[in-house]
mmCIF file of C-alpha atoms in Angstrom:
data_model
loop_
_atom_site.group_PDB
_atom_site.id
_atom_site.type_symbol
_atom_site.label_atom_id
_atom_site.label_comp_id
_atom_site.label_asym_id
_atom_site.label_seq_id
_atom_site.Cartn_x
_atom_site.Cartn_y
_atom_site.Cartn_z
ATOM 1 C CA MET D 233 115.120 154.422 131.395
ATOM 2 C CA LEU D 234 113.432 152.106 133.873
ATOM 3 C CA ARG D 235 113.341 148.342 133.425
ATOM 4 C CA ILE D 236 112.170 145.557 135.714
ATOM 5 C CA GLU D 237 113.053 141.886 135.184
ATOM 6 C CA MET D 238 111.264 139.023 136.924
ATOM 7 C CA LEU D 239 114.023 136.432 137.011
ATOM 8 C CA PRO D 240 113.018 132.731 137.005
ATOM 9 C CA ALA D 241 112.446 131.976 140.707
ATOM 10 C CA ALA D 242 110.061 128.980 140.643
ATOM 11 C CA HIS D 243 107.252 129.800 143.108
ATOM 12 C CA GLY D 244 109.168 132.807 144.496
ATOM 13 C CA ASP D 245 110.317 136.343 143.707
ATOM 14 C CA CYS D 246 113.584 137.694 142.337
ATOM 15 C CA LEU D 247 113.206 141.172 140.832
ATOM 16 C CA TRP D 248 116.056 142.944 139.027
ATOM 17 C CA ILE D 249 115.450 146.665 138.447
ATOM 18 C CA GLU D 250 117.593 149.058 136.402
ATOM 19 C CA TYR D 251 117.115 152.790 136.014
ATOM 20 C CA GLY D 252 119.123 155.735 134.703
ATOM 21 C CA SER D 253 120.747 156.053 131.274
ATOM 22 C CA SER D 254 122.892 153.891 129.023
ATOM 23 C CA THR D 255 125.998 155.527 130.484
ATOM 24 C CA ALA D 256 124.872 155.576 134.128
ATOM 25 C CA VAL D 257 122.854 152.481 135.075
ATOM 26 C CA HIS D 258 121.666 152.054 138.669
ATOM 27 C CA ARG D 259 120.421 148.710 139.984
ATOM 28 C CA ILE D 260 118.064 147.399 142.668
ATOM 29 C CA LEU D 261 117.590 143.731 143.577
ATOM 30 C CA ILE D 262 114.457 142.645 145.432
ATOM 31 C CA ASP D 263 114.561 139.116 146.897
ATOM 32 C CA GLY D 264 116.546 136.146 145.654
ATOM 33 C CA GLY D 265 114.020 133.365 145.135
ATOM 34 C CA PRO D 266 114.404 129.900 146.689
ATOM 35 C CA ALA D 267 117.783 128.192 146.925
ATOM 36 C CA HIS D 268 117.390 126.007 143.822
ATOM 37 C CA THR D 269 116.850 128.953 141.444
ATOM 38 C CA TYR D 270 119.834 130.936 142.769
ATOM 39 C CA PRO D 271 121.958 129.873 139.734
ATOM 40 C CA SER D 272 119.684 132.033 137.520
ATOM 41 C CA LEU D 273 120.400 135.082 139.684
ATOM 42 C CA ARG D 274 124.105 134.251 139.796
ATOM 43 C CA ASP D 275 124.202 133.908 136.004
ATOM 44 C CA ARG D 276 122.476 137.282 135.622
ATOM 45 C CA ILE D 277 125.151 138.868 137.819
ATOM 46 C CA LEU D 278 127.978 137.167 135.921
ATOM 47 C CA ARG D 279 126.685 138.722 132.686
ATOM 48 C CA LEU D 280 127.705 142.109 134.073
ATOM 49 C CA PRO D 281 131.284 143.322 133.786
ATOM 50 C CA VAL D 282 132.989 142.934 137.169
ATOM 51 C CA VAL D 283 133.170 146.703 137.704
ATOM 52 C CA GLU D 284 129.391 147.016 137.224
ATOM 53 C CA ARG D 285 128.314 144.482 139.861
ATOM 54 C CA HIS D 286 127.099 147.246 142.108
ATOM 55 C CA PHE D 287 123.577 147.671 143.500
ATOM 56 C CA GLU D 288 122.175 150.793 145.065
ATOM 57 C CA LEU D 289 119.863 148.580 147.100
ATOM 58 C CA LEU D 290 119.204 144.946 148.016
ATOM 59 C CA VAL D 291 115.770 144.335 149.559
ATOM 60 C CA ILE D 292 114.798 141.137 151.350
ATOM 61 C CA THR D 293 111.063 141.623 151.678
ATOM 62 C CA HIS D 294 110.443 139.001 154.380
ATOM 63 C CA VAL D 295 111.621 135.705 155.830
ATOM 64 C CA ASP D 296 109.834 133.155 153.605
ATOM 65 C CA ALA D 297 112.161 130.684 151.884
ATOM 66 C CA ASP D 298 111.038 131.562 148.353
ATOM 67 C CA HIS D 299 112.301 135.120 148.885
ATOM 68 C CA ILE D 300 115.232 134.757 151.275
ATOM 69 C CA GLU D 301 117.186 131.597 150.418
ATOM 70 C CA GLY D 302 118.703 132.943 147.206
ATOM 71 C CA VAL D 303 119.865 136.055 149.059
ATOM 72 C CA ILE D 304 121.588 133.933 151.688
ATOM 73 C CA ARG D 305 123.517 132.192 148.908
ATOM 74 C CA LEU D 306 124.243 135.506 147.204
ATOM 75 C CA LEU D 307 125.718 137.057 150.351
ATOM 76 C CA LEU D 308 127.887 133.975 150.822
ATOM 77 C CA ASP D 309 129.079 134.484 147.229
ATOM 78 C CA ALA D 310 129.259 138.300 147.279
ATOM 79 C CA GLU D 311 133.012 138.582 147.703
ATOM 80 C CA ALA D 312 133.783 135.975 145.020
ATOM 81 C CA LEU D 313 131.356 137.650 142.613
ATOM 82 C CA ASN D 314 132.600 141.134 143.534
ATOM 83 C CA CYS D 315 129.002 142.180 144.302
ATOM 84 C CA ARG D 316 128.609 145.447 146.209
ATOM 85 C CA PHE D 317 125.459 146.737 147.905
ATOM 86 C CA ASP D 318 125.135 150.309 149.162
ATOM 87 C CA ARG D 319 122.004 149.479 151.161
ATOM 88 C CA ILE D 320 120.460 146.219 152.378
ATOM 89 C CA TRP D 321 116.891 146.454 153.654
ATOM 90 C CA PHE D 322 115.630 143.639 155.849
ATOM 91 C CA ASN D 323 113.775 143.539 159.148
ATOM 92 C CA GLY D 324 115.617 140.987 161.263
ATOM 93 C CA ARG D 325 115.921 140.279 164.963
ATOM 94 C CA ASP D 326 117.298 143.682 165.974
ATOM 95 C CA GLN D 327 114.645 145.574 164.001
ATOM 96 C CA LEU D 328 111.776 143.484 165.339
ATOM 97 C CA ASN D 329 113.041 143.995 168.868
ATOM 98 C CA ALA D 330 113.175 147.753 168.213
ATOM 99 C CA VAL D 331 109.431 148.013 167.593
ATOM 100 C CA PRO D 332 107.700 149.329 170.733
ATOM 101 C CA ASP D 333 106.248 146.200 172.318
ATOM 102 C CA PRO D 334 104.347 146.015 175.618
ATOM 103 C CA ALA D 335 105.415 142.368 176.006
ATOM 104 C CA GLY D 336 109.046 143.296 175.471
ATOM 105 C CA GLU D 337 110.230 139.793 174.591
ATOM 106 C CA PRO D 338 113.132 139.388 172.144
ATOM 107 C CA LEU D 339 112.668 137.299 169.037
ATOM 108 C CA GLY D 340 114.298 135.948 165.898
ATOM 109 C CA ALA D 341 113.412 133.198 163.455
ATOM 110 C CA VAL D 342 116.318 130.945 162.530
ATOM 111 C CA GLN D 343 116.169 131.859 158.858
ATOM 112 C CA GLY D 344 116.024 135.580 159.574
ATOM 113 C CA GLU D 345 118.779 135.395 162.160
ATOM 114 C CA ILE D 346 121.156 133.659 159.745
ATOM 115 C CA LEU D 347 120.551 136.377 157.193
ATOM 116 C CA GLY D 348 121.204 138.950 159.917
ATOM 117 C CA VAL D 349 124.564 137.319 160.622
ATOM 118 C CA LEU D 350 125.472 137.486 156.925
ATOM 119 C CA ILE D 351 124.481 141.154 156.609
ATOM 120 C CA ALA D 352 126.619 141.936 159.659
ATOM 121 C CA ASP D 353 129.464 139.958 158.056
ATOM 122 C CA TYR D 354 129.092 142.007 154.872
ATOM 123 C CA GLU D 355 129.263 145.263 156.835
ATOM 124 C CA ALA D 356 132.348 144.082 158.716
ATOM 125 C CA ARG D 357 134.115 142.923 155.543
ATOM 126 C CA THR D 358 133.395 146.085 153.551
ATOM 127 C CA GLY D 359 133.634 148.566 156.415
ATOM 128 C CA THR D 360 130.320 150.145 155.382
ATOM 129 C CA ARG D 361 126.954 150.523 157.078
ATOM 130 C CA VAL D 362 124.224 149.203 154.791
ATOM 131 C CA TRP D 363 121.553 147.580 156.982
ATOM 132 C CA ASN D 364 118.273 149.509 156.582
ATOM 133 C CA LEU D 365 120.265 152.586 155.638
ATOM 134 C CA GLY D 366 117.927 155.516 155.026
ATOM 135 C CA PHE D 367 115.308 154.609 157.646
ATOM 136 C CA ALA D 368 114.931 156.195 161.061
ATOM 137 C CA HIS D 369 116.250 153.886 163.776
ATOM 138 C CA ALA D 370 117.297 151.442 160.992
ATOM 139 C CA LEU D 371 113.745 150.093 161.006
ATOM 140 C CA ALA D 372 111.978 149.590 157.655
ATOM 141 C CA ALA D 373 108.463 150.008 159.007
ATOM 142 C CA ILE D 374 105.587 152.469 159.111
ATOM 143 C CA ASP D 375 104.591 154.190 162.333
ATOM 144 C CA ARG D 376 100.880 154.864 161.771
ATOM 145 C CA ARG D 377 101.015 157.641 164.383
ATOM 146 C CA GLN D 378 102.966 159.692 161.831
ATOM 147 C CA THR D 379 101.118 161.534 159.073
ATOM 148 C CA ALA D 380 103.594 160.685 156.307
ATOM 149 C CA LEU D 381 105.048 157.430 155.018
ATOM 150 C CA PRO D 382 108.825 156.836 155.084
ATOM 151 C CA VAL D 383 110.547 157.995 151.880
ATOM 152 C CA VAL D 384 114.102 157.253 150.725
ATOM 153 C CA ASP D 385 115.789 158.836 147.695
ATOM 154 C CA LEU D 386 118.421 156.751 145.921
ATOM 155 C CA PRO D 387 121.271 158.033 143.763
ATOM 156 C CA GLY D 388 120.188 158.484 140.167
ATOM 157 C CA ASP D 389 116.949 160.300 141.032
ATOM 158 C CA CYS D 390 114.882 157.320 142.183
ATOM 159 C CA ARG D 391 112.399 157.660 145.042
ATOM 160 C CA LEU D 392 111.066 154.811 147.175
ATOM 161 C CA THR D 393 108.055 155.151 149.484
ATOM 162 C CA LEU D 394 107.482 152.410 152.061
ATOM 163 C CA LEU D 395 103.950 150.961 151.899
ATOM 164 C CA SER D 396 104.432 147.922 154.182
ATOM 165 C CA PRO D 397 104.978 146.724 156.869
ATOM 166 C CA ASP D 398 103.700 148.772 159.790
ATOM 167 C CA HIS D 399 104.639 148.323 163.444
ATOM 168 C CA GLU D 400 101.559 146.215 164.136
ATOM 169 C CA ARG D 401 102.483 143.662 161.470
ATOM 170 C CA LEU D 402 106.052 143.354 162.788
ATOM 171 C CA LEU D 403 104.772 142.701 166.295
ATOM 172 C CA PHE D 404 102.465 140.032 164.874
ATOM 173 C CA LEU D 405 105.507 138.364 163.302
ATOM 174 C CA LYS D 406 107.523 138.731 166.485
ATOM 175 C CA ASP D 407 104.930 136.923 168.564
ATOM 176 C CA ARG D 408 104.872 133.922 166.249
ATOM 177 C CA TRP D 409 108.454 133.528 165.148
ATOM 178 C CA LYS D 410 109.824 133.316 168.659
ATOM 179 C CA LYS D 411 108.442 129.765 168.655
ATOM 180 C CA GLU D 412 110.649 128.868 165.680
ATOM 181 C CA LEU D 413 113.845 129.390 167.659
ATOM 182 C CA ASP D 414 112.467 127.312 170.492
ATOM 183 C CA ARG D 415 111.650 124.487 168.058
ATOM 184 C CA ALA D 416 115.159 124.727 166.574
ATOM 185 C CA ARG D 417 116.684 124.851 170.083
ATOM 186 C CA ILE D 418 118.731 127.900 169.182
ATOM 187 C CA ALA D 419 118.990 130.959 171.400
ATOM 188 C CA SER D 420 118.380 134.313 169.755
ATOM 189 C CA GLY D 421 121.723 135.832 168.777
ATOM 190 C CA ASP D 422 123.671 132.547 169.142
ATOM 191 C CA VAL D 423 125.974 133.258 166.188
ATOM 192 C CA ALA D 424 127.995 130.054 166.558
ATOM 193 C CA ALA D 425 124.868 127.891 166.422
ATOM 194 C CA LEU D 426 123.550 129.828 163.440
ATOM 195 C CA ARG D 427 126.821 129.431 161.541
ATOM 196 C CA ALA D 428 126.805 125.713 162.304
ATOM 197 C CA ARG D 429 123.238 125.423 160.974
ATOM 198 C CA LEU D 430 124.233 127.276 157.800
ATOM 199 C CA ALA D 431 127.375 125.164 157.288
ATOM 200 C CA ALA D 432 125.325 121.976 157.586
ATOM 201 C CA SER D 433 122.840 123.066 154.893
ATOM 202 C CA ARG D 434 123.641 121.528 151.496
ATOM 203 C CA SER D 435 121.100 123.714 149.722
ATOM 204 C CA LEU D 436 122.479 127.035 150.968
ATOM 205 C CA ARG D 437 126.119 126.621 150.018
ATOM 206 C CA PRO D 438 127.869 129.316 147.950
ATOM 207 C CA LEU D 439 128.797 128.685 144.303
ATOM 208 C CA GLY D 440 131.611 131.199 143.781
ATOM 209 C CA ASP D 441 132.354 132.735 140.389
ATOM 210 C CA VAL D 442 133.350 129.562 138.519
ATOM 211 C CA LEU D 443 131.622 126.180 138.351
ATOM 212 C CA GLY D 444 133.110 122.828 137.433
ATOM 213 C CA ALA D 445 131.529 119.455 136.692
ATOM 214 C CA GLU D 446 131.934 118.379 140.307
ATOM 215 C CA ASP D 447 130.150 121.520 141.508
ATOM 216 C CA ASP D 448 127.324 120.950 139.023
ATOM 217 C CA GLN D 449 126.832 117.405 140.303
ATOM 218 C CA GLU D 450 126.866 118.548 143.925
ATOM 219 C CA GLU D 451 124.294 121.235 143.152
ATOM 220 C CA ALA D 452 122.036 118.764 141.366
ATOM 221 C CA GLU D 453 122.182 116.319 144.272
ATOM 222 C CA ALA D 454 121.464 119.015 146.863
ATOM 223 C CA MET D 455 118.424 120.245 144.906
ATOM 224 C CA ALA D 456 117.081 116.846 143.851
ATOM 225 C CA ASP D 457 113.891 117.240 145.884
ATOM 226 C CA ARG D 458 113.230 120.836 144.791
ATOM 227 C CA HIS D 459 110.796 121.745 142.003
ATOM 228 C CA GLU D 460 111.064 124.707 139.661
ATOM 229 C CA LEU D 461 107.946 123.825 137.676
ATOM 230 C CA PRO D 462 104.593 122.247 138.551
ATOM 231 C CA GLU D 463 104.838 118.499 137.975
ATOM 232 C CA ASP D 464 102.325 116.723 135.727
ATOM 233 C CA ASP D 465 101.605 114.199 138.484
ATOM 234 C CA ASP D 466 101.324 116.945 141.147
ATOM 235 C CA SER D 467 104.197 115.380 143.098
ATOM 236 C CA ASP D 468 105.506 118.867 143.856
ATOM 237 C CA LEU D 469 102.400 119.551 145.954
ATOM 238 C CA GLY D 470 103.660 117.056 148.507
ATOM 239 C CA ALA D 471 107.042 118.759 148.649
ATOM 240 C CA ALA D 472 105.910 121.503 151.013
ATOM 241 C CA LEU D 473 109.136 123.394 151.480
ATOM 242 C CA GLU D 474 110.445 122.545 154.856
ATOM 243 C CA ASP D 475 111.923 126.017 155.042
ATOM 244 C CA THR D 476 115.573 125.218 155.371
ATOM 245 C CA LEU D 477 115.619 127.312 158.498
ATOM 246 C CA GLY D 478 112.014 127.409 159.649
ATOM 247 C CA ARG D 479 108.532 126.056 159.066
ATOM 248 C CA GLY D 480 105.650 127.222 156.944
ATOM 249 C CA SER D 481 102.198 127.826 158.410
ATOM 250 C CA GLY D 482 99.967 126.692 155.555
ATOM 251 C CA GLU D 483 98.996 128.360 152.308
ATOM 252 C CA PRO D 484 95.576 129.829 151.387
ATOM 253 C CA GLY D 485 94.011 127.811 148.588
ATOM 254 C CA ALA D 486 92.299 129.047 145.448
ATOM 255 C CA ASP D 487 88.935 129.116 147.250
ATOM 256 C CA ALA D 488 90.184 131.329 150.118
ATOM 257 C CA PRO D 489 88.396 134.637 150.714
ATOM 258 C CA TYR D 490 89.779 137.692 148.957
ATOM 259 C CA GLY D 491 92.254 139.563 151.148
ATOM 260 C CA GLY D 492 92.240 136.848 153.790
ATOM 261 C CA ASP D 493 95.988 136.257 154.227
ATOM 262 C CA THR D 494 96.885 135.665 157.881
ATOM 263 C CA SER D 495 100.548 134.690 157.440
ATOM 264 C CA ALA D 496 102.694 136.630 159.904
ATOM 265 C CA ALA D 497 105.658 136.442 157.525
ATOM 266 C CA ASN D 498 103.648 137.850 154.614
ATOM 267 C CA GLY D 499 102.205 140.574 156.814
ATOM 268 C CA SER D 500 105.749 141.717 157.620
ATOM 269 C CA SER D 501 106.688 141.998 153.941
ATOM 270 C CA ILE D 502 108.431 145.144 152.716
ATOM 271 C CA ALA D 503 106.400 146.750 149.906
ATOM 272 C CA LEU D 504 107.491 149.829 147.991
ATOM 273 C CA LEU D 505 106.270 152.475 145.586
ATOM 274 C CA LEU D 506 109.120 153.245 143.180
ATOM 275 C CA GLU D 507 109.024 156.567 141.304
ATOM 276 C CA TYR D 508 111.474 157.572 138.591
ATOM 277 C CA PRO D 509 112.654 160.219 138.127
ATOM 278 C CA ALA D 510 111.886 161.407 141.625
ATOM 279 C CA ALA D 511 111.369 165.079 140.810
ATOM 280 C CA ALA D 512 108.817 164.493 138.022
ATOM 281 C CA PRO D 513 107.993 160.772 137.763
ATOM 282 C CA THR D 514 107.385 159.287 134.340
ATOM 283 C CA ALA D 515 107.221 155.745 135.733
ATOM 284 C CA ARG D 516 105.777 154.309 138.939
ATOM 285 C CA LEU D 517 105.996 150.711 140.135
ATOM 286 C CA LEU D 518 104.098 149.149 143.028
ATOM 287 C CA LEU D 519 106.381 146.379 144.310
ATOM 288 C CA ALA D 520 104.197 144.517 146.778
ATOM 289 C CA GLY D 521 106.296 141.568 147.977
ATOM 290 C CA ASP D 522 103.815 139.276 149.742
ATOM 291 C CA ALA D 523 102.168 142.118 151.672
ATOM 292 C CA TRP D 524 98.669 142.050 153.109
ATOM 293 C CA PRO D 525 96.196 144.026 150.956
ATOM 294 C CA ALA D 526 94.736 145.874 153.964
ATOM 295 C CA VAL D 527 98.186 147.253 154.819
ATOM 296 C CA LEU D 528 98.748 148.396 151.218
ATOM 297 C CA ASP D 529 95.248 149.898 151.137
ATOM 298 C CA ALA D 530 95.911 151.931 154.305
ATOM 299 C CA SER D 531 99.219 153.260 152.968
ATOM 300 C CA ILE D 532 97.838 154.194 149.555
ATOM 301 C CA ALA D 533 94.986 156.022 151.322
ATOM 302 C CA THR D 534 97.674 158.136 152.981
ATOM 303 C CA LEU D 535 99.099 159.041 149.562
ATOM 304 C CA VAL D 536 95.738 159.729 147.878
ATOM 305 C CA PRO D 537 93.248 160.505 150.667
ATOM 306 C CA GLU D 538 90.516 162.035 148.504
ATOM 307 C CA PRO D 539 87.370 159.846 148.261
ATOM 308 C CA GLY D 540 87.376 157.866 145.027
ATOM 309 C CA ALA D 541 90.903 158.952 144.104
ATOM 310 C CA ARG D 542 93.253 156.379 142.590
ATOM 311 C CA LEU D 543 97.023 156.099 142.673
ATOM 312 C CA ALA D 544 98.262 156.114 139.073
ATOM 313 C CA ILE D 545 100.978 153.484 138.567
ATOM 314 C CA ASP D 546 102.494 151.908 135.486
ATOM 315 C CA ALA D 547 103.046 148.406 136.861
ATOM 316 C CA PHE D 548 101.859 146.393 139.863
ATOM 317 C CA LYS D 549 103.928 143.372 140.940
ATOM 318 C CA LEU D 550 101.113 141.342 142.444
ATOM 319 C CA PRO D 551 101.506 140.407 146.116
ATOM 320 C CA HIS D 552 102.102 136.749 146.945
ATOM 321 C CA HIS D 553 102.366 135.561 143.338
ATOM 322 C CA GLY D 554 98.719 136.244 142.513
ATOM 323 C CA SER D 555 97.062 134.661 145.552
ATOM 324 C CA VAL D 556 93.412 135.501 146.189
ATOM 325 C CA ALA D 557 94.341 136.026 149.832
ATOM 326 C CA ASN D 558 96.491 139.052 148.942
ATOM 327 C CA LEU D 559 94.115 140.961 146.666
ATOM 328 C CA SER D 560 90.873 142.759 147.457
ATOM 329 C CA THR D 561 88.354 144.972 145.700
ATOM 330 C CA GLU D 562 89.248 147.739 148.162
ATOM 331 C CA LEU D 563 92.928 147.667 147.177
ATOM 332 C CA LEU D 564 92.240 147.542 143.441
ATOM 333 C CA ALA D 565 89.789 150.444 143.801
ATOM 334 C CA ARG D 566 92.773 152.540 144.962
ATOM 335 C CA LEU D 567 94.797 151.900 141.795
ATOM 336 C CA ARG D 568 94.897 152.961 138.180
ATOM 337 C CA CYS D 569 97.286 150.613 136.402
ATOM 338 C CA ARG D 570 97.951 148.957 133.058
ATOM 339 C CA HIS D 571 100.643 146.316 133.662
ATOM 340 C CA TYR D 572 100.231 143.505 136.217
ATOM 341 C CA LEU D 573 103.295 141.352 136.996
ATOM 342 C CA VAL D 574 102.964 137.747 138.170
ATOM 343 C CA SER D 575 106.132 136.083 139.476
ATOM 344 C CA THR D 576 105.580 132.315 139.744
ATOM 345 C CA SER D 577 105.850 129.071 137.821
ATOM 346 C CA GLY D 578 102.916 127.655 139.763
ATOM 347 C CA ALA D 579 105.087 125.073 141.511
ATOM 348 C CA LEU D 580 104.098 123.924 145.017
ATOM 349 C CA PHE D 581 101.099 126.252 145.501
ATOM 350 C CA ARG D 582 99.493 126.543 142.029
ATOM 351 C CA HIS D 583 99.671 130.304 141.891
ATOM 352 C CA PRO D 584 98.355 132.459 140.361
ATOM 353 C CA HIS D 585 94.779 131.839 141.437
ATOM 354 C CA LYS D 586 92.231 132.223 138.659
ATOM 355 C CA ARG D 587 89.877 134.172 140.928
ATOM 356 C CA ALA D 588 92.660 136.659 141.676
ATOM 357 C CA LEU D 589 93.307 137.449 138.017
ATOM 358 C CA ASP D 590 89.570 137.460 137.299
ATOM 359 C CA LEU D 591 89.201 140.135 139.977
ATOM 360 C CA ILE D 592 91.959 142.222 138.392
ATOM 361 C CA LEU D 593 90.380 142.023 134.947
ATOM 362 C CA GLU D 594 86.966 142.914 136.394
ATOM 363 C CA GLN D 595 88.231 145.820 138.506
ATOM 364 C CA HIS D 596 90.762 147.208 135.990
ATOM 365 C CA ALA D 597 90.288 150.967 135.632
ATOM 366 C CA GLY D 598 92.762 151.738 132.871
ATOM 367 C CA PRO D 599 94.461 153.392 131.217
ATOM 368 C CA GLY D 600 93.777 151.172 128.222
ATOM 369 C CA ASN D 601 93.399 147.418 128.347
ATOM 370 C CA PRO D 602 95.275 145.502 131.032
ATOM 371 C CA THR D 603 98.420 143.493 130.263
ATOM 372 C CA LEU D 604 99.321 140.461 132.380
ATOM 373 C CA HIS D 605 103.049 139.692 132.533
ATOM 374 C CA PHE D 606 104.205 136.218 133.583
ATOM 375 C CA ASN D 607 107.786 134.980 133.988
ATOM 376 C CA TYR D 608 106.906 131.360 133.126
ATOM 377 C CA LEU D 609 104.680 129.573 130.644
ATOM 378 C CA THR D 610 103.446 126.471 132.497
ATOM 379 C CA ARG D 611 100.114 124.738 132.887
ATOM 380 C CA CYS D 612 99.387 127.144 135.763
ATOM 381 C CA THR D 613 99.878 130.290 133.666
ATOM 382 C CA ALA D 614 98.916 128.960 130.221
ATOM 383 C CA PRO D 615 95.145 129.657 130.561
ATOM 384 C CA TRP D 616 95.878 133.367 130.060
ATOM 385 C CA SER D 617 97.781 132.671 126.826
ATOM 386 C CA GLU D 618 94.567 131.821 124.967
ATOM 387 C CA ARG D 619 93.969 134.489 122.332
ATOM 388 C CA GLY D 620 90.220 133.914 122.299
ATOM 389 C CA ASP D 621 89.908 134.615 126.004
ATOM 390 C CA GLN D 622 92.113 137.696 125.634
ATOM 391 C CA ARG D 623 89.865 139.081 122.918
ATOM 392 C CA ARG D 624 86.644 138.297 124.801
ATOM 393 C CA ARG D 625 87.785 139.918 128.020
ATOM 394 C CA GLY D 626 89.931 142.661 126.535
ATOM 395 C CA TYR D 627 93.411 141.956 127.908
ATOM 396 C CA ARG D 628 96.897 140.969 126.732
ATOM 397 C CA ALA D 629 99.312 138.472 128.266
ATOM 398 C CA VAL D 630 103.012 137.739 127.783
ATOM 399 C CA HIS D 631 104.774 134.614 129.042
ATOM 400 C CA PRO D 632 108.577 134.444 128.526
ATOM 401 C CA LYS D 633 110.686 132.514 131.047
ATOM 402 C CA GLY D 634 112.223 135.386 132.929
ATOM 403 C CA HIS D 635 110.604 138.636 131.841
ATOM 404 C CA SER D 636 111.759 142.204 131.320
ATOM 405 C CA LEU D 637 109.364 145.156 131.202
ATOM 406 C CA ALA D 638 110.735 148.523 130.074
ATOM 407 C CA LEU D 639 108.842 151.662 131.111
#
């Protein structure tokens, strides 16, 4: 059994993966969405019996708010929810400083440093080492001087191969995010200042395991300027998320060139190939975070180096919510896939881009007709619900709010 759920996360990602059998279920959580959709993740956890709130792995792909904020709230709530994580993968300040760098300057973005403090708190409270467990030097990154990609086997016969980031992308992030600490007037590693910043944030407060009417009201007030869905009057477009703990650097529009993402944060994204069962896989997922397509292309070429060869996968979680800037003909030419997963409501950035999904439908190489999976039905995803278009172009689409795909 292998199942992946795209939880409702507005314009972000929150992926819940289960594998194993009905009597031995193993879980992976990838990202937590933005702060205002954290209640959906919390509710999903509360549906589990207390003794089953255990995850083999928590992955925070990168430092963007629509991936990291929900995890910050989750780690603040972890003890109250009785959530346990055997591994937490995230490249923070210590990992970025560990990448060989001729400049040798330390770095840390405010948002990433706060998460680092919370992971360290979790390790101290539980007495376990979880941070980037399984990777050499506790660094979740690819050294292109090596011939093989990093591989980690999880309990329950699940294998994960790291496809992104590489050292070069982490150095690119390091160079740019040092400026964020300077703007925030916080010294790297200043734990007291980071805790003060976190305590002052209304949107990143924990919720605990029980809510009352007063808590509901407080939550609603704190999230009043957040948008889960695209607004009819486009007012959400003016609500560019002032990352609670950092600043964005612009977003490629629908007319951007294919594969043209230049975001340092996206380039640092952790992307994984999941195979289950490890010994003789019957299911493969490409979980791309917001990774750059050129980085994914280079890694897949390492796995299938023969000219014209394609990596056979069952499902591809599209990078960066279906942005044209994170897909390319070169990447799609490396893949043979049937299911394409799109995690976004279309809020803020109007993902997915039509040209991105057009490219997928044009380049699809089977097996069978492609199926597009969305976790929202909104005006940004509705065009692919039209049966006539599906028949003409030979694809299927499904649109539940929150979506589970069993493989």
